[in-house]
């Protein structure tokens, strides 16, 4: 018995070697929508299970003491290339690793990391990049919690910031970066489209400005961008000069309003630095959330495509409604008066207008509230990117604590309603908006 292996007895190797994921057939590179069903997971390693099991374990068994030492040499950076196996669940686990492999596919990123929330991804990114005295240059406005993190939290540790408006021209970006470059610029951080203005950032101009201003510097500040609103389907910033892309996976990627998670994609060199910080502070998502996200990613393209088509139909209907003052929807940039530069950025950077937009009603808060309370299909909630249509009132909800002059500058008026369109039937949604507008 001792010299007979299991394979001799059953004809099946006891530990089958992993089956390489297919990413190409013939000369054809497979699309992300296809890769989401198998990439990064070999059923043979999990009892033939078609879907990955949820691996609930806090730690992983080493085959030998020497292998354990080798793992730690990788994790701690003593040996380049990182860990070559799983060690401890604060660092990583099988479900999160599959998720990271699949996230990277969407933007052809070299590497990716999963996080417990969009904000923990952003916080881990910042912590891994900055030191006292550094400056973060960012586009404005940013997601409110991100602005708080930069100005109030990092500010306490001696990190300063400078910003330029999301729609800034190359000259305006140059001016801000030149001012910042008198000290150490740790990071250039963008968000496009900005919320709730929907202003797009010219990533190509930011990258050209960074490359010109830091041409002779020892290190160039990396460009990171929050791609939650249009990514990964309609906006792929790594192609336009960004080094890192941040996601709140809570939104379109999760897509069912039933989880909170974050993601970071980018070059291996930058991701390794951020992974090391994540290993230290434990901002990785849990295995169950990772598993939920694997399921979500299988329908990402279906869901986003449908939501995008629905939004186009709903916005076309709302545009000319007598009770509507204006619809701030990226699909209406083309040919709009005074929007030539935004339309040009849109043409160069985006392949779709998304499904989140700003609806300015005629009137003020009373009209906006009457409309919101009149909705019967759309739910009254903050957040976006779910299968269901959501509507909210930024001035009275997400942006309630923003100072009045800044609210005015951002176009956050009392008649503004933010809408995220879901995957319902478009005509049913139009019927709902019709009766809610009638109720005003
Ligand atoms: C929701 C959101 C975040 C924060 O993500 P969480 O998952 O809630 O932590 C960051 N940026 C944008 C643009 C968002 O919409």
mmCIF file with all atom_site columns, N, CA and C and ligand atoms in Angstrom, residues 117-119 122 143 191 226 228-229 248 250-251 260-261 384, ligand 1:
data_model
loop_
_atom_site.group_PDB
_atom_site.id
_atom_site.type_symbol
_atom_site.label_atom_id
_atom_site.label_alt_id
_atom_site.label_comp_id
_atom_site.label_asym_id
_atom_site.label_entity_id
_atom_site.label_seq_id
_atom_site.pdbx_PDB_ins_code
_atom_site.Cartn_x
_atom_site.Cartn_y
_atom_site.Cartn_z
_atom_site.occupancy
_atom_site.B_iso_or_equiv
_atom_site.pdbx_formal_charge
_atom_site.auth_seq_id
_atom_site.auth_comp_id
_atom_site.auth_asym_id
_atom_site.auth_atom_id
_atom_site.pdbx_PDB_model_num
ATOM   1  N N  . UNK A 1 117 ? -14.754 48.143 1.739   1.00 0.00 ? 117 UNK A N  1
ATOM   2  C CA . UNK A 1 117 ? -15.669 49.197 1.280   1.00 0.00 ? 117 UNK A CA 1
ATOM   3  C C  . UNK A 1 117 ? -14.902 50.075 0.293   1.00 0.00 ? 117 UNK A C  1
ATOM   4  N N  . UNK A 1 118 ? -15.642 50.907 -0.428  1.00 0.00 ? 118 UNK A N  1
ATOM   5  C CA . UNK A 1 118 ? -14.975 51.865 -1.310  1.00 0.00 ? 118 UNK A CA 1
ATOM   6  C C  . UNK A 1 118 ? -14.073 52.780 -0.493  1.00 0.00 ? 118 UNK A C  1
ATOM   7  N N  . UNK A 1 119 ? -14.575 53.236 0.655   1.00 0.00 ? 119 UNK A N  1
ATOM   8  C CA . UNK A 1 119 ? -13.784 54.146 1.487   1.00 0.00 ? 119 UNK A CA 1
ATOM   9  C C  . UNK A 1 119 ? -12.558 53.465 2.087   1.00 0.00 ? 119 UNK A C  1
ATOM   10 N N  . UNK A 1 122 ? -9.996  53.574 -0.604  1.00 0.00 ? 122 UNK A N  1
ATOM   11 C CA . UNK A 1 122 ? -9.445  54.922 -0.772  1.00 0.00 ? 122 UNK A CA 1
ATOM   12 C C  . UNK A 1 122 ? -8.510  55.267 0.396   1.00 0.00 ? 122 UNK A C  1
ATOM   13 N N  . UNK A 1 143 ? -16.361 62.666 -3.850  1.00 0.00 ? 143 UNK A N  1
ATOM   14 C CA . UNK A 1 143 ? -17.284 62.002 -2.923  1.00 0.00 ? 143 UNK A CA 1
ATOM   15 C C  . UNK A 1 143 ? -17.029 62.591 -1.528  1.00 0.00 ? 143 UNK A C  1
ATOM   16 N N  . UNK A 1 191 ? -11.813 62.151 -9.666  1.00 0.00 ? 191 UNK A N  1
ATOM   17 C CA . UNK A 1 191 ? -13.100 61.460 -9.642  1.00 0.00 ? 191 UNK A CA 1
ATOM   18 C C  . UNK A 1 191 ? -13.874 61.956 -10.862 1.00 0.00 ? 191 UNK A C  1
ATOM   19 N N  . UNK A 1 226 ? -11.265 57.640 -9.057  1.00 0.00 ? 226 UNK A N  1
ATOM   20 C CA . UNK A 1 226 ? -12.473 56.940 -8.615  1.00 0.00 ? 226 UNK A CA 1
ATOM   21 C C  . UNK A 1 226 ? -13.371 56.748 -9.836  1.00 0.00 ? 226 UNK A C  1
ATOM   22 N N  . UNK A 1 228 ? -16.184 54.805 -9.975  1.00 0.00 ? 228 UNK A N  1
ATOM   23 C CA . UNK A 1 228 ? -17.404 54.145 -9.511  1.00 0.00 ? 228 UNK A CA 1
ATOM   24 C C  . UNK A 1 228 ? -18.614 54.406 -10.416 1.00 0.00 ? 228 UNK A C  1
ATOM   25 N N  . UNK A 1 229 ? -18.718 55.609 -10.950 1.00 0.00 ? 229 UNK A N  1
ATOM   26 C CA . UNK A 1 229 ? -19.938 55.995 -11.665 1.00 0.00 ? 229 UNK A CA 1
ATOM   27 C C  . UNK A 1 229 ? -20.078 55.404 -13.061 1.00 0.00 ? 229 UNK A C  1
ATOM   28 N N  . UNK A 1 248 ? -15.945 51.926 -5.627  1.00 0.00 ? 248 UNK A N  1
ATOM   29 C CA . UNK A 1 248 ? -16.876 51.455 -4.628  1.00 0.00 ? 248 UNK A CA 1
ATOM   30 C C  . UNK A 1 248 ? -17.616 50.316 -5.334  1.00 0.00 ? 248 UNK A C  1
ATOM   31 N N  . UNK A 1 250 ? -19.706 48.585 -4.064  1.00 0.00 ? 250 UNK A N  1
ATOM   32 C CA . UNK A 1 250 ? -21.066 48.656 -3.522  1.00 0.00 ? 250 UNK A CA 1
ATOM   33 C C  . UNK A 1 250 ? -22.073 49.052 -4.605  1.00 0.00 ? 250 UNK A C  1
ATOM   34 N N  . UNK A 1 251 ? -21.627 49.798 -5.600  1.00 0.00 ? 251 UNK A N  1
ATOM   35 C CA . UNK A 1 251 ? -22.518 50.402 -6.587  1.00 0.00 ? 251 UNK A CA 1
ATOM   36 C C  . UNK A 1 251 ? -22.731 49.446 -7.766  1.00 0.00 ? 251 UNK A C  1
ATOM   37 N N  . UNK A 1 260 ? -21.436 45.870 0.691   1.00 0.00 ? 260 UNK A N  1
ATOM   38 C CA . UNK A 1 260 ? -20.526 47.018 0.689   1.00 0.00 ? 260 UNK A CA 1
ATOM   39 C C  . UNK A 1 260 ? -19.119 46.473 0.457   1.00 0.00 ? 260 UNK A C  1
ATOM   40 N N  . UNK A 1 261 ? -18.416 47.020 -0.551  1.00 0.00 ? 261 UNK A N  1
ATOM   41 C CA . UNK A 1 261 ? -17.057 46.554 -0.850  1.00 0.00 ? 261 UNK A CA 1
ATOM   42 C C  . UNK A 1 261 ? -16.348 47.575 -1.737  1.00 0.00 ? 261 UNK A C  1
ATOM   43 N N  . UNK A 1 384 ? -26.429 54.120 -5.566  1.00 0.00 ? 384 UNK A N  1
ATOM   44 C CA . UNK A 1 384 ? -26.656 54.060 -7.001  1.00 0.00 ? 384 UNK A CA 1
ATOM   45 C C  . UNK A 1 384 ? -26.135 52.737 -7.543  1.00 0.00 ? 384 UNK A C  1
HETATM 46 C C1 . LIG B 2 .   ? -20.254 55.215 -2.736  1.00 0.00 ? 1   LIG B C1 1
HETATM 47 C C2 . LIG B 2 .   ? -19.052 55.880 -3.241  1.00 0.00 ? 1   LIG B C2 1
HETATM 48 C C3 . LIG B 2 .   ? -17.827 55.811 -2.560  1.00 0.00 ? 1   LIG B C3 1
HETATM 49 C C4 . LIG B 2 .   ? -17.689 55.120 -1.210  1.00 0.00 ? 1   LIG B C4 1
HETATM 50 O O1 . LIG B 2 .   ? -17.888 53.758 -1.321  1.00 0.00 ? 1   LIG B O1 1
HETATM 51 P P1 . LIG B 2 .   ? -18.403 52.836 -0.103  1.00 0.00 ? 1   LIG B P1 1
HETATM 52 O O2 . LIG B 2 .   ? -18.463 51.483 -0.723  1.00 0.00 ? 1   LIG B O2 1
HETATM 53 O O3 . LIG B 2 .   ? -19.718 53.377 0.343   1.00 0.00 ? 1   LIG B O3 1
HETATM 54 O O4 . LIG B 2 .   ? -17.377 52.942 0.972   1.00 0.00 ? 1   LIG B O4 1
HETATM 55 C C5 . LIG B 2 .   ? -16.724 56.416 -3.116  1.00 0.00 ? 1   LIG B C5 1
HETATM 56 N N1 . LIG B 2 .   ? -16.810 57.068 -4.292  1.00 0.00 ? 1   LIG B N1 1
HETATM 57 C C6 . LIG B 2 .   ? -17.962 57.172 -4.973  1.00 0.00 ? 1   LIG B C6 1
HETATM 58 C C7 . LIG B 2 .   ? -17.978 57.920 -6.266  1.00 0.00 ? 1   LIG B C7 1
HETATM 59 C C8 . LIG B 2 .   ? -19.117 56.588 -4.479  1.00 0.00 ? 1   LIG B C8 1
HETATM 60 O O5 . LIG B 2 .   ? -20.265 56.710 -5.153  1.00 0.00 ? 1   LIG B O5 1
#
